[in-house]
Each structure stands twice: as C-alpha cells, then as structure tokens.
CSV table of C-alpha atoms in Angstrom, one decimal:
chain,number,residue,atom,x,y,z
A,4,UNK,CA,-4.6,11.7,3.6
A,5,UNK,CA,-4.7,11.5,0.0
A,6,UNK,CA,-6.9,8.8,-2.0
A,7,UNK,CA,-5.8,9.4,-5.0
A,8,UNK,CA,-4.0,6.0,-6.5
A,9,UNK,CA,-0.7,6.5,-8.5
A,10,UNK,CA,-1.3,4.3,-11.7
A,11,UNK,CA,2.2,4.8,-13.0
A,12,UNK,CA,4.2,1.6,-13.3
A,13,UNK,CA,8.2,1.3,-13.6
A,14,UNK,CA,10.3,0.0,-16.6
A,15,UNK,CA,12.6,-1.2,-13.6
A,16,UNK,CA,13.0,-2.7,-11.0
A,17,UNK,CA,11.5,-1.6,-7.3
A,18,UNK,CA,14.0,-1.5,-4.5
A,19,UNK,CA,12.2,-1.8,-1.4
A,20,UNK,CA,13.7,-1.7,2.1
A,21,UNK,CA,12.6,-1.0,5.7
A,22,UNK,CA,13.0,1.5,8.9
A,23,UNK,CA,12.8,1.0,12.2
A,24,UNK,CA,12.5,3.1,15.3
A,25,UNK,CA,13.9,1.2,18.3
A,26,UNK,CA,15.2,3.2,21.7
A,27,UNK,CA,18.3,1.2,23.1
A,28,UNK,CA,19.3,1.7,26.3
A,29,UNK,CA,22.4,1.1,27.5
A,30,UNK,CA,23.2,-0.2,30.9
A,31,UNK,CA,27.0,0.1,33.1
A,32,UNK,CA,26.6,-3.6,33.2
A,33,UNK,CA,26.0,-4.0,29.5
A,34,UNK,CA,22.6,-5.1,29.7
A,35,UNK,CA,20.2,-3.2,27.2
A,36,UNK,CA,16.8,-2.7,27.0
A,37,UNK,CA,15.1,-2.3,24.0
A,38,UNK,CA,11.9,-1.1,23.3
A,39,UNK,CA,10.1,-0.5,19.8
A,40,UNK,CA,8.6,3.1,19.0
A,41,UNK,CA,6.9,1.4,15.9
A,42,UNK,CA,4.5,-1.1,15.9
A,43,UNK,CA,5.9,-2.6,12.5
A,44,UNK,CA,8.7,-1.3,10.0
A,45,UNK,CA,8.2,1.8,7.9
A,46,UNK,CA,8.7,0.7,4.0
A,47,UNK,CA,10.6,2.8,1.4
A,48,UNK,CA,10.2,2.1,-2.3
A,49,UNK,CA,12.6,2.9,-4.8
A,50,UNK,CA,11.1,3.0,-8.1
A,51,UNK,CA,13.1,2.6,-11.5
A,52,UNK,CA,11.5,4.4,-14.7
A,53,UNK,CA,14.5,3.5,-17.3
A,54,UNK,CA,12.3,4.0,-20.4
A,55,UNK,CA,9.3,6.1,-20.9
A,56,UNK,CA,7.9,9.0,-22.9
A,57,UNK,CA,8.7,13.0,-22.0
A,58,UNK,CA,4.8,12.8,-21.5
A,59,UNK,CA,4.8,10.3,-19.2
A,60,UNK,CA,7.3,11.9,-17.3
A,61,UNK,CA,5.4,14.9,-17.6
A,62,UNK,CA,2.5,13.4,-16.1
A,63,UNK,CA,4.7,12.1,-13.0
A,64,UNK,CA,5.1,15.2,-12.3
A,65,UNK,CA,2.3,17.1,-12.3
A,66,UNK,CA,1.2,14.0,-10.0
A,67,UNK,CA,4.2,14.9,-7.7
A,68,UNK,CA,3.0,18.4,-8.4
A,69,UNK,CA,-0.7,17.8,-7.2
A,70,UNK,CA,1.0,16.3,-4.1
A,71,UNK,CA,2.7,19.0,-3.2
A,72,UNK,CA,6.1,17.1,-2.8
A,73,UNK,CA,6.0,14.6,0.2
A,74,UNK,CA,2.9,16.6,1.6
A,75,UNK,CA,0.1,14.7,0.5
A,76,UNK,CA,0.2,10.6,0.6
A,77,UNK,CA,-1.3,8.4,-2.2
A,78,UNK,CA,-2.7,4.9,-2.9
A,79,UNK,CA,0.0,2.6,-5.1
A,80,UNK,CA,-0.2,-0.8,-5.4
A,81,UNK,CA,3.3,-2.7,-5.8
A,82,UNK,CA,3.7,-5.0,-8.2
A,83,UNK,CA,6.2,-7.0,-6.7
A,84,UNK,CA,4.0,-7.8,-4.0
A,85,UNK,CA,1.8,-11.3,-3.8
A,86,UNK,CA,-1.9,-10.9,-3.3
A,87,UNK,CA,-3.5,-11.6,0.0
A,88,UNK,CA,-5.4,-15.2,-0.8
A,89,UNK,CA,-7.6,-17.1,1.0
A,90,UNK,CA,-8.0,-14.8,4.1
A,91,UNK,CA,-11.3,-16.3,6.6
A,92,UNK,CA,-13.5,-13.4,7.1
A,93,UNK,CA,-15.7,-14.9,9.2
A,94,UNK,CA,-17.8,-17.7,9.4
A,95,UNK,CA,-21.7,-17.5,8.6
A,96,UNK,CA,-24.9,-18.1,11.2
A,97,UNK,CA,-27.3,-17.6,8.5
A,98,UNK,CA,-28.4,-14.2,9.6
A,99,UNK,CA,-25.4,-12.1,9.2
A,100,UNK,CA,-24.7,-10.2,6.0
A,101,UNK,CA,-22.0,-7.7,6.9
A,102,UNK,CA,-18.2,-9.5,7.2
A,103,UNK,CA,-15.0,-6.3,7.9
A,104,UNK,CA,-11.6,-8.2,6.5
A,105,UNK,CA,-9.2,-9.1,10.0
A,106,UNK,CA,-6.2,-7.0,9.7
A,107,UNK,CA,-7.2,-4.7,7.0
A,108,UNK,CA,-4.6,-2.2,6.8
A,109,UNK,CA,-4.9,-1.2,3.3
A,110,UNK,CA,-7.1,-0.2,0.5
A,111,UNK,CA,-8.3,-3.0,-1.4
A,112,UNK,CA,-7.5,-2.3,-5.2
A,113,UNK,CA,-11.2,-2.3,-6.8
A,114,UNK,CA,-12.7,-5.4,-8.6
A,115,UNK,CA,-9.6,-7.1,-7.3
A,116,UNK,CA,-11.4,-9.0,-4.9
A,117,UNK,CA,-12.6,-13.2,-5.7
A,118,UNK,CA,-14.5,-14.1,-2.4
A,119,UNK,CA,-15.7,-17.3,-1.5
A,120,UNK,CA,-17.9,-19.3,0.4
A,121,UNK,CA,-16.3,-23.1,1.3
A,122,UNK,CA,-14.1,-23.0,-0.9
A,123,UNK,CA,-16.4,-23.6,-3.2
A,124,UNK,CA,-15.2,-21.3,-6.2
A,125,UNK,CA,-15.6,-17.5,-6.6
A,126,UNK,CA,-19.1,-16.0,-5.3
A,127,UNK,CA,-21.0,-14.1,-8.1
A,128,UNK,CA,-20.0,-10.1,-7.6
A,129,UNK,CA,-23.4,-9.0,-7.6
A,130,UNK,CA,-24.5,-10.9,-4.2
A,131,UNK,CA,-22.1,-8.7,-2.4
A,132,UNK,CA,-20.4,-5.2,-2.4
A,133,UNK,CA,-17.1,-4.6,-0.9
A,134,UNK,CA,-16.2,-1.1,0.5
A,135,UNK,CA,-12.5,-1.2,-0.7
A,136,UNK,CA,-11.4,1.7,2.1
A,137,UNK,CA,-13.0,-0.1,4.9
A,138,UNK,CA,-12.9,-3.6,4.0
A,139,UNK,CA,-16.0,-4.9,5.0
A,140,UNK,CA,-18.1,-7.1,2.6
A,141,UNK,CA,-22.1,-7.2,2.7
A,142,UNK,CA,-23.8,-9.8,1.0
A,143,UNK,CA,-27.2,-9.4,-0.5
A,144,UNK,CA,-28.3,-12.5,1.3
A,145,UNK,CA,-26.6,-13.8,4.6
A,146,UNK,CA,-24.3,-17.0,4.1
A,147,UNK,CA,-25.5,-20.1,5.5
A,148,UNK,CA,-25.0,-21.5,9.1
A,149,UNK,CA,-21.2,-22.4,9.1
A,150,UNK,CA,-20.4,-21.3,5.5
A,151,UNK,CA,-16.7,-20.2,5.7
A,152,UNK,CA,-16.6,-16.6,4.0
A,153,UNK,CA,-13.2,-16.3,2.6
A,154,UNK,CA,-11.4,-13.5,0.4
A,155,UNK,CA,-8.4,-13.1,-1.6
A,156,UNK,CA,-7.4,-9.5,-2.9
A,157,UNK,CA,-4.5,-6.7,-4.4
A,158,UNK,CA,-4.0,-4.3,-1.8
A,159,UNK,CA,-2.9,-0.2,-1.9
A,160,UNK,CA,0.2,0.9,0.3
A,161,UNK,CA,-0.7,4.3,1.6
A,162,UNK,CA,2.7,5.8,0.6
A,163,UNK,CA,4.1,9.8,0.0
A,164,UNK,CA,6.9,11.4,-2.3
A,165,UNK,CA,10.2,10.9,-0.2
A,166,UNK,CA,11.5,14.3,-1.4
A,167,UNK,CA,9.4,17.6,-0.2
A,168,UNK,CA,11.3,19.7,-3.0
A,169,UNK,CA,12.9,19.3,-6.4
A,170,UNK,CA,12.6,21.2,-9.8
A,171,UNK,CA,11.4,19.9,-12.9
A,172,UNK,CA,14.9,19.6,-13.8
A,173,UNK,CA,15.9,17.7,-10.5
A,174,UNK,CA,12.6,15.2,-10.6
A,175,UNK,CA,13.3,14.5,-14.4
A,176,UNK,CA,17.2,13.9,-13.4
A,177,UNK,CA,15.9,11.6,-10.9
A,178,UNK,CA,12.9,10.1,-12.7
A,179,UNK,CA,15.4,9.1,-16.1
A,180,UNK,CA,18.6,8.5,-14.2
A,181,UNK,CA,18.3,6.9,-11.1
A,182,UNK,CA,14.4,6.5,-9.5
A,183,UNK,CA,11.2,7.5,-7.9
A,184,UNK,CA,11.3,7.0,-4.1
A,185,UNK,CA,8.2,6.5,-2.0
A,186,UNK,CA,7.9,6.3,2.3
A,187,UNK,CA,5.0,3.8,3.3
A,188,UNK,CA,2.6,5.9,5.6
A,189,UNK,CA,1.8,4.1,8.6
C-alpha cells in the first residue's frame, strides 16, 4: 500500500456511492439467508475536474502514472466529508502517556488534529505528538487522574485509480469531460 496523499482537489462536484458484497441464498420455501462478505461497504468516488490548467492535468497524470493505474492505492482526503470531533480517547490515571484513537481506520491528515483534555480547549501541540498512520497520541507528561483525553481530526481514505489502463488521451478525455474515479481500499 501506497502512502503517498493525492493533494489534487476538483472544480466539481464528488459523487460518492457504495458496494456491497452480500451471498443470498435462496430457499424452495422462499426463505433467504443472507450473509455479508464485507464487514462495511466499499466506497467509490467520482471526482469532477471541470476547470483546470493542461499542467495540472498533466500532473494528474503522472500521479496516475506513478500509480501504475489502479495498482498502487493512495491517501485522499474528501472534502465533502465532516471531521471526526470530539472522539474520547481514553481517560487519564495520571501515569499513562500513550492514548491509540478507538476505531482508527484511517490516516489522520497531519497538524489536523485539536486534542483536548475536559473539554477544556485545545492542548498545546508541543505536549504531545500524534503518529498520524497509527493513531496513537503520547503526551510529554501523562494527563491527570480522570482527565478525559479527547480528539477531533481530518482523516485520509486509503483509495486506488478505478481504471488499471487508459492513454493520455483517454485519462485527459476523462479528466476534462466527465471525472476522476477512485475505489476505497478496505
């Protein structure tokens, strides 16, 4: 897996929609049973770039290039998409100084991050570091007994090129005329 973070951002709108992998069974009676291959839906994005600059284009490219088509995945960070606020990390006993974020999924976008401690407005950068891959926080000195250590954050989706193969030509057509689509790698 790629870390490389696509910085481009569409003139249009983003289309997003989802997959799902279900097996249905069918029974004489007609009784089904269903069962879920995926643990959650697969997104795909449809970007829209209506208005930029051959070199921008250009750029794209060489980005879908470096990718090798739908090979390689990449961070991108959707616009359309709320932060996560006010997520409890953990609560502190005083001794502690390393807090991982519940349910981290996905890349934190760097200096994104405002933590606090009681809700008691942001905490100062430099008493903690975040690793933005794994999403744990260490704090330079350990939060207090009962100090509720809480994060809000932007957030990469892991995503790859939805198309393994197109010219220049083809990616340019696609890139001016209709849009840019990306599969979420789960």
């Amino acid at each position: 897996m790629g870390t490389t973070v696509f910085t481009f951002q569409p003139t249009g709108p983003i289309e997003e929609s989802q997959e799902h992998r279900t097996i249905i069974t069918s029974f004489e009676s007609g009784k089904e049973v269903r069962t879920r291959k995926w643990t959650r839906p697969k997104k795909h994005y449809k970007l829209s770039f209506n208005s930029i600059s051959e070199a921008t284009a250009e750029q794209i490219f060489d980005f879908y290039t470096d990718r090798d088509g739908d090979f390689d995945s990449f961070y991108w960070n959707n616009s359309n998409e709320s932060p996560t606020a006010n997520i409890v990390v953990g609560t502190g006993d005083g001794s502690a100084t390393a807090y991982t974020i519940p349910r981290f999924r996905y890349p934190v976008v760097p200096n994104s991050e405002a933590i606090t401690l009681n809700s008691s407005g942001q905490t100062d950068p430099t008493n903690y570091s975040l690793n933005d891959t794994t999403g744990v926080i260490t704090f330079v000195s350990a939060p207090g007994n009962n100090v509720v250590v809480r994060i809000s954050h932007n957030f990469y989706r892991i995503v790859r090129f939805k198309e393994p193969n197109l010219s220049r030509e083809q990616f340019a057509f696609n890139l001016f005329n209709s849009e840019l689509e990306f599969i979420e790698v789960i």
